[in-house]
Coordinates of C-alpha atoms in Angstrom, one line a residue:
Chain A
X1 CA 12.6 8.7 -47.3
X2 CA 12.2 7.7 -43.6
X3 CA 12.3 10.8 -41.0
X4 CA 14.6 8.7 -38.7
X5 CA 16.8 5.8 -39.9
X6 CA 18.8 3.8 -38.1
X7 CA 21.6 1.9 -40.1
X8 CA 23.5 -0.6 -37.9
X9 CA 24.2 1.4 -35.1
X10 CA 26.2 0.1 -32.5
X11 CA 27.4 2.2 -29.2
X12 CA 30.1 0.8 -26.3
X13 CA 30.9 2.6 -22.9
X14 CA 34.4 1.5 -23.0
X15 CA 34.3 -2.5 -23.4
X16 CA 30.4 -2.8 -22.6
X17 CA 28.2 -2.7 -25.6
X18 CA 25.3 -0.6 -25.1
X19 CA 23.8 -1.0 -28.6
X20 CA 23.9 -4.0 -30.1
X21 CA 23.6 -3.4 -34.4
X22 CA 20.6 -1.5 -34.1
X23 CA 18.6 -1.3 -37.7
X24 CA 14.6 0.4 -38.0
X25 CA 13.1 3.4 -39.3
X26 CA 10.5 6.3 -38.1
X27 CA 8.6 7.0 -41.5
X28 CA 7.1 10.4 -41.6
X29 CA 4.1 10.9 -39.6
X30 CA 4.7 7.9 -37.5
X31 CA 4.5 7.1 -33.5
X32 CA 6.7 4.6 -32.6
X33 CA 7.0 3.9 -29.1
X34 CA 10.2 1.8 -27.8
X35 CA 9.8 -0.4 -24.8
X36 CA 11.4 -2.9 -23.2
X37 CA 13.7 -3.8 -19.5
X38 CA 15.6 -1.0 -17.7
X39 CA 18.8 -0.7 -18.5
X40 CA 17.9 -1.9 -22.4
X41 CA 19.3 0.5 -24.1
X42 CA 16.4 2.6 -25.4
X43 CA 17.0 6.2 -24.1
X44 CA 20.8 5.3 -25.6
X45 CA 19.1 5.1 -29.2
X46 CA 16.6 7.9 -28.8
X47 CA 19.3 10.1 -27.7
X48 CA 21.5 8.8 -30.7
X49 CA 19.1 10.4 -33.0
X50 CA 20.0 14.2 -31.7
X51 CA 23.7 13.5 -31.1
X52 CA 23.0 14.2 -27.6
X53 CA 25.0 10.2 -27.4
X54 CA 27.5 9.6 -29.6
X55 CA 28.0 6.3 -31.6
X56 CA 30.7 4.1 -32.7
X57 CA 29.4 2.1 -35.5
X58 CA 26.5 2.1 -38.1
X59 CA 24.8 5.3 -39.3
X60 CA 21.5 7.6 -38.4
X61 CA 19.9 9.6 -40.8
X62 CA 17.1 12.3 -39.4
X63 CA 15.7 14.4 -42.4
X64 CA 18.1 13.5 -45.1
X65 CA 21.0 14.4 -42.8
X66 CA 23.9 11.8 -41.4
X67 CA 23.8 12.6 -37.7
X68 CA 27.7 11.1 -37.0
X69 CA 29.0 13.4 -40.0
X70 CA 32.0 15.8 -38.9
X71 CA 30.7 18.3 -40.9
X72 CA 26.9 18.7 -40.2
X73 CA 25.4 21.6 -38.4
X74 CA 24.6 20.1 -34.9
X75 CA 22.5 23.0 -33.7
X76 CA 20.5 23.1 -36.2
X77 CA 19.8 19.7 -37.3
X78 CA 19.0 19.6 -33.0
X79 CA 16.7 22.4 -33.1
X80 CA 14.2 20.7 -35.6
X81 CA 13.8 17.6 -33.3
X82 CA 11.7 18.5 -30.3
X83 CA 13.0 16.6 -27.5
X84 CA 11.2 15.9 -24.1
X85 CA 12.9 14.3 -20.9
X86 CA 12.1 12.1 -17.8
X87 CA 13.0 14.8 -15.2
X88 CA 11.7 17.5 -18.0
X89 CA 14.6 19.8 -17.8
X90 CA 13.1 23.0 -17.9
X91 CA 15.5 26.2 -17.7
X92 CA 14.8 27.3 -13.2
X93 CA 16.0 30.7 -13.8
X94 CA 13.8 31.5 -15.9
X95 CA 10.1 32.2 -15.9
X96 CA 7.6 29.7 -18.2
X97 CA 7.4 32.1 -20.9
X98 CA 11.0 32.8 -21.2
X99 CA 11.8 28.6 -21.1
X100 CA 9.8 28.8 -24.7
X101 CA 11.3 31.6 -26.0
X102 CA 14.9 31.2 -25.4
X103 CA 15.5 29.1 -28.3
X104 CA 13.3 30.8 -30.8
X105 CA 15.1 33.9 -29.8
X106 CA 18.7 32.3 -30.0
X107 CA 18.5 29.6 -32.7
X108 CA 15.6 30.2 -35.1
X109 CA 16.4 34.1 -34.9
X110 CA 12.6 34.9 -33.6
X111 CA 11.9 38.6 -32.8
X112 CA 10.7 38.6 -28.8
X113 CA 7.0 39.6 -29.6
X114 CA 6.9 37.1 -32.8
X115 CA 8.5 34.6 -30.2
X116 CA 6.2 35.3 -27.3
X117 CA 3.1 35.0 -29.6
X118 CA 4.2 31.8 -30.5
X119 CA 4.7 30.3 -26.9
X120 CA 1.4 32.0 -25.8
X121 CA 0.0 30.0 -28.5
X122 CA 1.7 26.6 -27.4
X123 CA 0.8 27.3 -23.6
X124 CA -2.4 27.8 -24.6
X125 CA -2.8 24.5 -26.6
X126 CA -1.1 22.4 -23.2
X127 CA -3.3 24.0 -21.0
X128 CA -1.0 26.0 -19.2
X129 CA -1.4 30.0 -20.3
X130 CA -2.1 30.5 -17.0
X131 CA 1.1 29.7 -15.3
X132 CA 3.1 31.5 -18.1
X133 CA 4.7 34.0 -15.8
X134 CA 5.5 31.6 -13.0
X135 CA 8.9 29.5 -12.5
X136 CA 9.4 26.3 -13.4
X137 CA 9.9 25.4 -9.7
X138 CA 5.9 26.4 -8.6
X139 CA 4.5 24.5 -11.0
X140 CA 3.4 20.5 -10.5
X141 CA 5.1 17.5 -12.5
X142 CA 2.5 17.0 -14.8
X143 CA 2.3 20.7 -15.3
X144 CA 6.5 21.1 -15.9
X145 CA 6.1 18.0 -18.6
X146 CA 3.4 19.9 -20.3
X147 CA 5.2 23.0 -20.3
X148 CA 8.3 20.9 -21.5
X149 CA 6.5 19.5 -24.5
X150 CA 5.3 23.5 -25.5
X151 CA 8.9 24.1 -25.5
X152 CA 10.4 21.3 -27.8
X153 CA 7.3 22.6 -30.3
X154 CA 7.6 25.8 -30.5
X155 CA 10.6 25.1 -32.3
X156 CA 8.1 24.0 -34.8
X157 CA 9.9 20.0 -35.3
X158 CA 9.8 17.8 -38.0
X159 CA 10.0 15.2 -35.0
X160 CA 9.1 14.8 -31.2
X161 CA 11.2 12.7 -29.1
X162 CA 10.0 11.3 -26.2
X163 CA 12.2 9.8 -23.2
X164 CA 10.1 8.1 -20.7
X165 CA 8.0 11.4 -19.9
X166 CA 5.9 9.7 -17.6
X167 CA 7.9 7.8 -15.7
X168 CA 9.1 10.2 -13.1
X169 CA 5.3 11.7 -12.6
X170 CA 2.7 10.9 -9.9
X171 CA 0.2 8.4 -11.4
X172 CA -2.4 10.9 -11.3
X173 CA -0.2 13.6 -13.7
X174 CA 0.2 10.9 -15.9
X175 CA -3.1 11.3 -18.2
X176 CA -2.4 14.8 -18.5
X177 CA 0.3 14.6 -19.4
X178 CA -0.2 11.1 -22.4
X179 CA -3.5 13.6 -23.3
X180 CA -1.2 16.4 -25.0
X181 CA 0.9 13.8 -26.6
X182 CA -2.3 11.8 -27.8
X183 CA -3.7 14.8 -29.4
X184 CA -0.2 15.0 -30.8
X185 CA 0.2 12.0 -32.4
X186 CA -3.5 12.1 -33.9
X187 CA -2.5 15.3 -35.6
X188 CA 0.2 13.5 -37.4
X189 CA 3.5 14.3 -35.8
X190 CA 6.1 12.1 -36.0
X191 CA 7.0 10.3 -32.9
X192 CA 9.4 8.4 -31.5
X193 CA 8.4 7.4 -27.3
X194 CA 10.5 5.4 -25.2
X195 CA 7.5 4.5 -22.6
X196 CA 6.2 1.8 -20.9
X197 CA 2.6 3.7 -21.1
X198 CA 1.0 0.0 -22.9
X199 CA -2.5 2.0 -23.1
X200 CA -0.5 4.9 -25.4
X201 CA 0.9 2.8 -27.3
X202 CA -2.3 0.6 -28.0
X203 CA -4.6 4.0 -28.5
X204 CA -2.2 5.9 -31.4
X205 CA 1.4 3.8 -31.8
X206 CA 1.8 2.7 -35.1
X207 CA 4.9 0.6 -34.3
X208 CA 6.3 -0.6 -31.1
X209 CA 10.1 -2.0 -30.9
X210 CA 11.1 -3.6 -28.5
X211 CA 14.5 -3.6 -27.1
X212 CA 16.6 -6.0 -24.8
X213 CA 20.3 -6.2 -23.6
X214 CA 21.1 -3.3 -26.3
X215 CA 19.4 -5.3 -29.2
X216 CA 16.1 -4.7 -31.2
X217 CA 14.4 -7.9 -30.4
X218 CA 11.0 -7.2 -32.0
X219 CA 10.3 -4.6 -34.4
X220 CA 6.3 -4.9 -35.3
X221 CA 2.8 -3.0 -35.7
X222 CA 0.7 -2.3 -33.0
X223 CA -1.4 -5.3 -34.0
X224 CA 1.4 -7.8 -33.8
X225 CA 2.8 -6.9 -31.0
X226 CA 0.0 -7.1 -28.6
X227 CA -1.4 -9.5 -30.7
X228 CA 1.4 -12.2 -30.5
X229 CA 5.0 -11.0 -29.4
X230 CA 7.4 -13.5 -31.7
X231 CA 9.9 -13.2 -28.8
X232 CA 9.7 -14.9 -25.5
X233 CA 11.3 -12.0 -24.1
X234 CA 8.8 -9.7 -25.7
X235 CA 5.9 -11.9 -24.3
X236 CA 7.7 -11.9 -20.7
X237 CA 8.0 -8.5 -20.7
X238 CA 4.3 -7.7 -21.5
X239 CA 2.8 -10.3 -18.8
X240 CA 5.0 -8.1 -16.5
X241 CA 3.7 -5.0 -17.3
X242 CA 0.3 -5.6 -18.4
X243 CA -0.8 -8.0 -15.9
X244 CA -1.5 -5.1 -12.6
Chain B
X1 CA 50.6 53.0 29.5
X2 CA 48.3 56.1 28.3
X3 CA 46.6 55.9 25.3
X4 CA 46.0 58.6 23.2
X5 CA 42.8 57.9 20.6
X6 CA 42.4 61.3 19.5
X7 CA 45.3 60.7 17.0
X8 CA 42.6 58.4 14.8
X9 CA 40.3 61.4 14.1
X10 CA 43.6 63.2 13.5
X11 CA 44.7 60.7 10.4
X12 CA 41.0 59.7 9.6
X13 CA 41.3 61.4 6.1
X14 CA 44.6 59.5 5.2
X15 CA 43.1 56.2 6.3
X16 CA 40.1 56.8 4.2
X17 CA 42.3 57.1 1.6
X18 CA 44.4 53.9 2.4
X19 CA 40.8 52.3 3.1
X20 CA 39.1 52.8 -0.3
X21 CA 42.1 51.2 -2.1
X22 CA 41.7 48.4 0.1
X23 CA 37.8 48.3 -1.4
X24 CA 38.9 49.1 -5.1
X25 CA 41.3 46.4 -4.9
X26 CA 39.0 43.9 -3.4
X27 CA 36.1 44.9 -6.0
X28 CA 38.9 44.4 -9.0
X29 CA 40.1 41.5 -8.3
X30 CA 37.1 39.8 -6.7
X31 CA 35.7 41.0 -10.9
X32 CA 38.3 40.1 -12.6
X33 CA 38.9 36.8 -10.4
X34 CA 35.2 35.6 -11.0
X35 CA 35.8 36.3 -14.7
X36 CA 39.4 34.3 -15.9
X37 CA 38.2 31.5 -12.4
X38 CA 34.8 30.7 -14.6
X39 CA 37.1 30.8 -18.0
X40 CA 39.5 28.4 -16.1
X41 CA 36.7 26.5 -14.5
X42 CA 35.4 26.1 -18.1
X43 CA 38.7 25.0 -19.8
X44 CA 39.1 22.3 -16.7
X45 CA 35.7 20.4 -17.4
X46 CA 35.5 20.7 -21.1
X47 CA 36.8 17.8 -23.3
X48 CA 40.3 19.0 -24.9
X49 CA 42.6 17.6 -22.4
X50 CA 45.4 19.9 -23.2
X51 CA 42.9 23.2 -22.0
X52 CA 42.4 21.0 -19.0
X53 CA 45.9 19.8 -18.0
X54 CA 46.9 23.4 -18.1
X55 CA 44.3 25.4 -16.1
X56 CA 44.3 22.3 -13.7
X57 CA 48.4 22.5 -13.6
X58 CA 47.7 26.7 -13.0
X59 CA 45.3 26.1 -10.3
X60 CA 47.1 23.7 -8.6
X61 CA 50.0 25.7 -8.6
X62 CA 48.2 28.9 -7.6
X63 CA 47.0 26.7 -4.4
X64 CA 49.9 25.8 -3.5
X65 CA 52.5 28.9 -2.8
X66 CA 51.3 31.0 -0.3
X67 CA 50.1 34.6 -1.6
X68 CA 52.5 36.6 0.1
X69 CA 55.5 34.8 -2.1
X70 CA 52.8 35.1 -5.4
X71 CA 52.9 39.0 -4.6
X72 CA 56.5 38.9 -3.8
X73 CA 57.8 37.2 -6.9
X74 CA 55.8 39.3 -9.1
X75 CA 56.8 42.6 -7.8
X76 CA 60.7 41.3 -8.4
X77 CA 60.0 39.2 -11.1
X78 CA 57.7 40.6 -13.8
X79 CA 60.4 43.9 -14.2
X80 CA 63.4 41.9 -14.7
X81 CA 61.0 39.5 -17.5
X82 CA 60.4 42.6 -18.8
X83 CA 63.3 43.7 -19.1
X84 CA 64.6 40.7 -20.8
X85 CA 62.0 40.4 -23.0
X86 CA 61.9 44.7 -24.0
X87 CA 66.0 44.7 -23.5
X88 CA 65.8 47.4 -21.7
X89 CA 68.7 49.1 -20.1
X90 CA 67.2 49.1 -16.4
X91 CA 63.9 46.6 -15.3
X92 CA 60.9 48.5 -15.9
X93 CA 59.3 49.3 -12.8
X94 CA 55.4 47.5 -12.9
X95 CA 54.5 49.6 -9.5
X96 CA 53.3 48.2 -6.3
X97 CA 49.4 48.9 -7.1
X98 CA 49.5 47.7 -10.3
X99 CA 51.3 44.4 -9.4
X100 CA 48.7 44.2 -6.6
X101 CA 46.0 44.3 -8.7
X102 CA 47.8 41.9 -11.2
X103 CA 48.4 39.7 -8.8
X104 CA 45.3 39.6 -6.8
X105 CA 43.5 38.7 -10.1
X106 CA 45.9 35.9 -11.0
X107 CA 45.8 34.2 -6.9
X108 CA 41.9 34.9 -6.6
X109 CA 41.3 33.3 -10.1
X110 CA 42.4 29.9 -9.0
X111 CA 40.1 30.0 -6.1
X112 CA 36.5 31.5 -8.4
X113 CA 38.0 29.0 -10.4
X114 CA 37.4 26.1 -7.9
X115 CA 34.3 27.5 -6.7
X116 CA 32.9 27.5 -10.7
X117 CA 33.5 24.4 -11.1
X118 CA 31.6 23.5 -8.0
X119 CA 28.8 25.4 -9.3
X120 CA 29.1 24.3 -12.8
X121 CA 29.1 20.1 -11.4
X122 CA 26.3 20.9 -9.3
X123 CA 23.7 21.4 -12.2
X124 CA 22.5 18.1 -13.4
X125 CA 23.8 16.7 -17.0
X126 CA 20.1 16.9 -18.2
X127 CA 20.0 20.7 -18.6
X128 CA 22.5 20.6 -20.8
X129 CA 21.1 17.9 -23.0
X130 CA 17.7 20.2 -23.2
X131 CA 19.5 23.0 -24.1
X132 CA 21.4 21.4 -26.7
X133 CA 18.9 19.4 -27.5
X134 CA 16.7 22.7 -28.4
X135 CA 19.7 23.8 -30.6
X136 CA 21.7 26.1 -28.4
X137 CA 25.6 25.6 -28.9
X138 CA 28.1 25.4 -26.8
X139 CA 28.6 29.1 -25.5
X140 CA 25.1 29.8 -25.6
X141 CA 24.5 26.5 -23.3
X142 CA 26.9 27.8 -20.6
X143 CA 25.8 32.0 -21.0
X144 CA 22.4 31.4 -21.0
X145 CA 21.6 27.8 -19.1
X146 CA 24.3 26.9 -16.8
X147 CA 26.1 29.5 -15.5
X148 CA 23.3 31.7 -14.1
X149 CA 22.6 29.2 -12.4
X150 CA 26.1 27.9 -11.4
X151 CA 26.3 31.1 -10.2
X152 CA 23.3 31.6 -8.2
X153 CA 23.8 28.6 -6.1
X154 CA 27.7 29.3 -5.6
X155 CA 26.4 33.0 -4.5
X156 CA 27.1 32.4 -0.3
X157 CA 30.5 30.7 -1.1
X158 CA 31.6 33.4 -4.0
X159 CA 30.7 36.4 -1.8
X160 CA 32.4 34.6 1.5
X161 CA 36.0 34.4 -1.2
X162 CA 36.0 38.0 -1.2
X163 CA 35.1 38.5 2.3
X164 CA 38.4 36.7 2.5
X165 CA 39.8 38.3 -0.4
X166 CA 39.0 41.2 2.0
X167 CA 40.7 40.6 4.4
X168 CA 44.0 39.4 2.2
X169 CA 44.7 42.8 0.4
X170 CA 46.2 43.6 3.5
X171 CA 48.7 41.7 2.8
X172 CA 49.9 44.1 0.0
X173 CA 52.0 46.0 2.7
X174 CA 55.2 43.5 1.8
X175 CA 55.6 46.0 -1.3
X176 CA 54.8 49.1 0.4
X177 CA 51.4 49.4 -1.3
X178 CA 49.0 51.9 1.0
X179 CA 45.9 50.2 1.4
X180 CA 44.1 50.3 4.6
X181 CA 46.4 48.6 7.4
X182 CA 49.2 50.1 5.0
X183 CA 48.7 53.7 6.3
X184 CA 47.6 52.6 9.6
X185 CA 50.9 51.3 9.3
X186 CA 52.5 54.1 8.4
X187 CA 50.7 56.6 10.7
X188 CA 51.2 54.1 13.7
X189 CA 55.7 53.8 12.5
X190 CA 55.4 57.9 12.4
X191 CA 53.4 58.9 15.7
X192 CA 54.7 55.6 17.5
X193 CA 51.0 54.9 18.4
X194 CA 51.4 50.9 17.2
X195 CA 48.5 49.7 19.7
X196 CA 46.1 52.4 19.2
X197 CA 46.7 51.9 15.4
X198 CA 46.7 48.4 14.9
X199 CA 43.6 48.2 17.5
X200 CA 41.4 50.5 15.6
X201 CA 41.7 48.8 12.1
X202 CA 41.3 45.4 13.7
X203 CA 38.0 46.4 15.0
X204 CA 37.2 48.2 11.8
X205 CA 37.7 44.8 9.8
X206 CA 36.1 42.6 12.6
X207 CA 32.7 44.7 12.1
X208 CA 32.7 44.5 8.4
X209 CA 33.9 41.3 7.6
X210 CA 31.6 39.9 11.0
X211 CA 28.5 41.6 9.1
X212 CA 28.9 40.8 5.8
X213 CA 29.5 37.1 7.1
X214 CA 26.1 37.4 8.6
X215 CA 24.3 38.9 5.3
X216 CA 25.8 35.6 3.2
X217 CA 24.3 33.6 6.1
X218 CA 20.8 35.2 5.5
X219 CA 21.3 35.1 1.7
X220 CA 22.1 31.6 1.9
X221 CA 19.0 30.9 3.9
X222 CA 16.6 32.9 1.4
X223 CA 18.5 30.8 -1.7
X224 CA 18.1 27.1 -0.4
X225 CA 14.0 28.2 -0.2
X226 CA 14.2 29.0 -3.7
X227 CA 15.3 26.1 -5.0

């Protein structure tokens, strides 16, 4: 049984269809990384998989459970799929530390210190156990992603989403920030990146889809698809991105 | 024209009196104003359009009338609803502190509520994915996530409401409640000393509301670093 299945799935925003029938699969252990134009539709389908966007048509199914059923548990099926943002989205108010523990504490029931030992752990392991007691706002880009990552983990996922974490970071944050999710991947977390990062996705993707005009246009290995893209649109796209 | 001061030092304890309802009142409703404004602030951005048409239609309305008739129409209202409702011989009598109070809560609420929602907008959409996104529900998303800091960066414009709010309780004296200008009022009507009166409470507002204005100003200064 896949981790993440996608059955079909189509999505409008009121006549315009965001998600054209949208059908692949994250099998467990997996990195699949989705690429493709702005305004393709790929943070739509990522953020299909935790409800976070709801969908019209078709069906998703994330650890055995239908994601558009009435009468799943929302907050919990979220809180076992890590999720990590563009703009990272930690908590401002509240210190480091307390942006990992929150939902240990709230969701999974954690104790403080059983919580705290936990982050410590995580902070550790991103590099940042140093910064633990600052605020979000003193730290640097690179260093809020890390921290961001830390926190969808120490929720201890089944799966890591990923939505363009890069792509609001200085170039020089960016390899900091790709090395945590490297070691990630290579320790056999399942993975699902919406990035235009070509060197990830060549060093430890399994899959790469690529998406265009809400559609799945090419759904292949790594070896096929920077071997020979099928699509023209796939092709056009990589001698765009990979060609400076 | 002589003017005779002395006759403030003379009625000081009875205006202390008058002047810390005028602060209980503020304190209450400015409470219990932030409290049903971020409930209504809450039920006019969530998603069940019925929740919002009505605290939109009771903020709008609330806008709308001027206080003094709010305060008005309570005091001569509420007993005879009361009275219809209980079937009581004679309207219950609510009492002119108690329907200030009531009413202050109710006319201050539209306004927190206002100022919320500011607040509430102001946070951008992703915070609220991550924090669903790590599990938290709906409550817990707004307790914990957004309305700290909703509230933080409405601070300067919540705390310059009740300066306002402040200065508004005064208008209590239409139902003969005693807050601060209300025995100043009274002390003025029974020693005919209007000017000496009315001149010593205005200054006594001016210096209080004119530093408290300035303390928002720093605080406002010290928050935009923050951020």
């Amino acid at each position: 049984m896949p981790m993440i299945e996608f059955r079909n799935v189509s999505k409008w925003y009121g006549s315009f269809q965001v998600l054209k029938d949208c059908t692949t699969k994250v099998e467990k252990g997996e990195v699949v990384v989705v690429c493709g134009p702005s305004g393709s539709g790929k943070s739509t389908l990522i953020k299909c998989v935790n409800a976070l966007e709801p969908f019209q048509q078709g069906e998703i199914v994330v650890n055995g459970q239908q994601v558009g059923d009435r009468t799943v548990n929302l907050p919990q099926l979220r809180s076992k799929i890590g999720m990590v943002f563009q703009h990272f989205e930690l908590f401002p108010h509240m210190t480091v530390v307390e942006n990992l523990n929150l939902a240990q504490i709230k969701v999974l029931g954690r104790g403080l210190d059983e919580a705290t030992e936990k982050s410590r752990m995580l902070l550790k392991r991103v590099g940042m156990i140093d910064h633990a007691p600052k605020f979000p706002g003193q730290l640097s880009g690179g260093q809020q992603q890390r921290v961001a990552i830390a926190r969808g983990l120490a929720m201890d996922p089944v799966a890591m989403l990923f939505d363009e974490p890069t792509s609001a970071l200085d170039p020089e944050m960016i390899n900091e920030v790709l090395d945590v999710m490297v070691e990630l991947a290579q320790e056999g977390m399942t993975m699902m990146c919406v990035t235009h990062e070509m060197g990830f996705a060549r060093k430890v993707a399994h899959r790469v889809i690529f998406m265009d005009r809400g559609e799945i246009v090419e759904d292949a290995t790594k070896e096929e698809f920077f071997g020979t893209p099928r699509s023209e649109r796939a092709q056009q796209f990589l001698s765009k991105i990979l060609h400076h | 024209m002589n003017f005779d001061f002395s006759i403030i030092s003379n009625a000081l304890p009875y205006l202390w009196k008058g002047f810390q309802y005028t602060l209980e009142l503020t304190v209450i409703a400015a409470g219990g104003g932030l409290f049903f404004g971020t409930l209504l602030a809450l039920a006019r951005l969530s998603s069940i359009r019925p929740l919002q048409l009505v605290a939109g239609g009771y903020v709008n309305l609330m806008r709308s009338i001027p206080l003094v008739l709010v305060i008005f129409w309570f005091f001569f209202l509420v007993p005879l609803i009361l009275q219809a409702v209980t079937g009581a011989d004679r309207p219950p009598q609510v009492g002119a502190e108690r329907t200030a109070i009531i009413t202050f809560i109710m006319f201050e609420a539209a306004y927190f509520c206002e100022i919320m929602r500011a607040g509430i907008q102001s946070i951008p959409r992703g915070q609220i994915h991550s924090a669903y996104a790590l599990g938290l529900n709906y409550s817990q998303t707004m307790r914990l996530v957004i309305l700290p800091q909703a509230f933080r960066n409405m601070l300067p414009v919540l705390l310059t409401q009740t300066i306002i709010l402040f200065q508004d309780t005064s208008l209590v004296y239409v139902i003969s409640a005693t807050d601060f200008v209300g025995a100043a009022a009274k002390i003025a009507q029974r020693d005919s000393k209007l000017v000496e009166m009315y001149l010593f409470v205005a200054v006594v507002y001016f210096i209080l509301c004119f530093t408290l204005s300035y303390a928002v100003k720093l605080l406002q200064r010290r928050i935009a670093v923050i951020r």
